[in-house]
Amino acid sequence: MVGKREIGIGFGAGRALFGLGYVLDPQRAGLSWIGNLGAQPGPKVAFRSLGARDLVLGAGAASAAARGVGEAEWFAAHCGADIVDLVGTLLAGEAIPPASRKVAPLVAGASALAAGALAFAYSRD
């Protein structure tokens, strides 16, 4: 049976891998969210930083779930980061590609809900 521990490890590991993708290929990551980052280095730096944030959040949460210590706090941080991503995407409005305006809020919202549910579940222990 898959329990809360395994779900927490998997969720954290998935986020870490997602973040690693942003670190390694910020142009591709940016294209899927806000469109072409262009030749300027600034957007690539920002997406690498965002990737590093997700890599650390994911690794921290997976480690906490595996050790059984501090899980609620790590997943609450996930939820907060996803809410910020959701709001930022919504505020961007028509400045981002039409497909991203539809998909990115759904992804960020679903991730925020899942992370929030895990934070709640772990806080009940």
XYZ file of C-alpha atoms in Angstrom:
125
model
C 0.000 0.000 0.000
C 1.239 3.450 -0.871
C 1.216 5.663 2.170
C 1.757 9.293 3.001
C 5.513 8.774 3.277
C 5.832 7.362 -0.237
C 3.558 10.053 -1.684
C 5.631 12.738 0.043
C 8.899 11.305 -1.248
C 7.490 11.011 -4.768
C 6.017 14.513 -4.768
C 9.258 16.004 -3.498
C 11.409 14.038 -5.929
C 9.156 15.052 -8.809
C 9.502 18.708 -7.915
C 13.268 18.368 -7.598
C 13.453 16.860 -11.094
C 11.172 19.589 -12.437
C 13.483 22.210 -10.927
C 16.548 20.480 -12.343
C 15.011 20.773 -15.807
C 14.661 24.541 -15.319
C 18.266 24.797 -14.144
C 19.647 22.789 -17.066
C 17.480 24.247 -19.842
C 15.903 27.568 -18.842
C 15.092 28.482 -22.460
C 12.875 25.424 -22.870
C 11.297 25.910 -19.457
C 10.569 29.542 -20.205
C 9.077 28.713 -23.575
C 6.488 26.461 -21.960
C 5.455 29.119 -19.441
C 6.037 32.673 -20.640
C 7.197 32.263 -24.219
C 10.577 32.781 -25.856
C 13.116 34.158 -23.387
C 15.116 35.771 -26.172
C 18.845 36.311 -26.247
C 19.108 38.391 -23.084
C 20.682 36.520 -20.162
C 18.337 37.975 -17.517
C 15.322 35.736 -18.137
C 17.539 32.652 -18.255
C 19.080 33.624 -14.910
C 15.599 34.068 -13.450
C 14.429 30.679 -14.716
C 17.573 28.967 -13.420
C 16.938 30.573 -10.025
C 13.335 29.401 -10.126
C 14.590 25.934 -10.979
C 17.022 26.011 -8.073
C 14.147 26.998 -5.769
C 12.115 24.000 -6.925
C 15.118 21.683 -6.767
C 15.758 22.651 -3.131
C 12.065 22.513 -2.183
C 11.711 19.088 -3.747
C 14.885 17.617 -2.312
C 14.087 19.035 1.124
C 10.554 17.679 1.111
C 11.605 14.248 -0.153
C 14.311 14.083 2.488
C 11.930 15.217 5.236
C 9.343 12.629 4.184
C 11.972 9.884 4.097
C 13.266 10.832 7.567
C 9.863 11.598 9.064
C 10.909 15.060 10.281
C 9.617 18.485 9.210
C 7.388 17.314 6.380
C 4.509 19.731 7.049
C 6.807 22.757 6.842
C 8.407 21.655 3.564
C 5.054 20.978 1.923
C 3.656 24.280 3.214
C 6.621 25.977 1.523
C 5.752 24.108 -1.704
C 2.183 25.339 -1.444
C 3.290 28.933 -0.870
C 5.675 28.876 -3.824
C 2.962 27.469 -6.084
C 0.481 30.132 -4.983
C 3.041 32.817 -5.842
C 3.555 31.201 -9.261
C -0.207 31.057 -9.797
C -0.769 34.709 -8.871
C 2.219 35.874 -10.914
C 0.948 34.001 -13.951
C -2.551 35.429 -13.592
C -1.186 38.951 -13.174
C 0.862 38.582 -16.363
C -2.354 38.314 -18.338
C -1.929 38.722 -22.071
C 1.830 39.211 -21.766
C 2.267 35.430 -21.886
C 1.180 33.024 -24.640
C -2.522 32.047 -24.728
C -1.835 28.355 -24.027
C 0.268 29.274 -20.991
C -2.521 31.500 -19.650
C -4.701 28.382 -19.562
C -2.292 25.612 -18.573
C 0.147 27.291 -16.158
C -2.524 28.383 -13.641
C -3.995 24.875 -13.676
C -0.604 23.275 -13.050
C 0.343 25.756 -10.320
C -3.095 25.506 -8.717
C -3.127 21.708 -8.749
C 0.370 21.595 -7.302
C -0.593 24.113 -4.597
C -3.623 22.000 -3.665
C -1.592 18.792 -3.547
C 1.193 20.388 -1.508
C -1.338 21.997 0.810
C -3.076 18.659 1.312
C 0.238 17.005 2.134
C 1.144 19.819 4.552
C -2.224 19.382 6.251
C -1.907 15.592 6.380
C 1.568 15.768 7.887
C 0.538 18.441 10.393
C -2.062 16.051 11.807
C 0.611 13.604 13.038
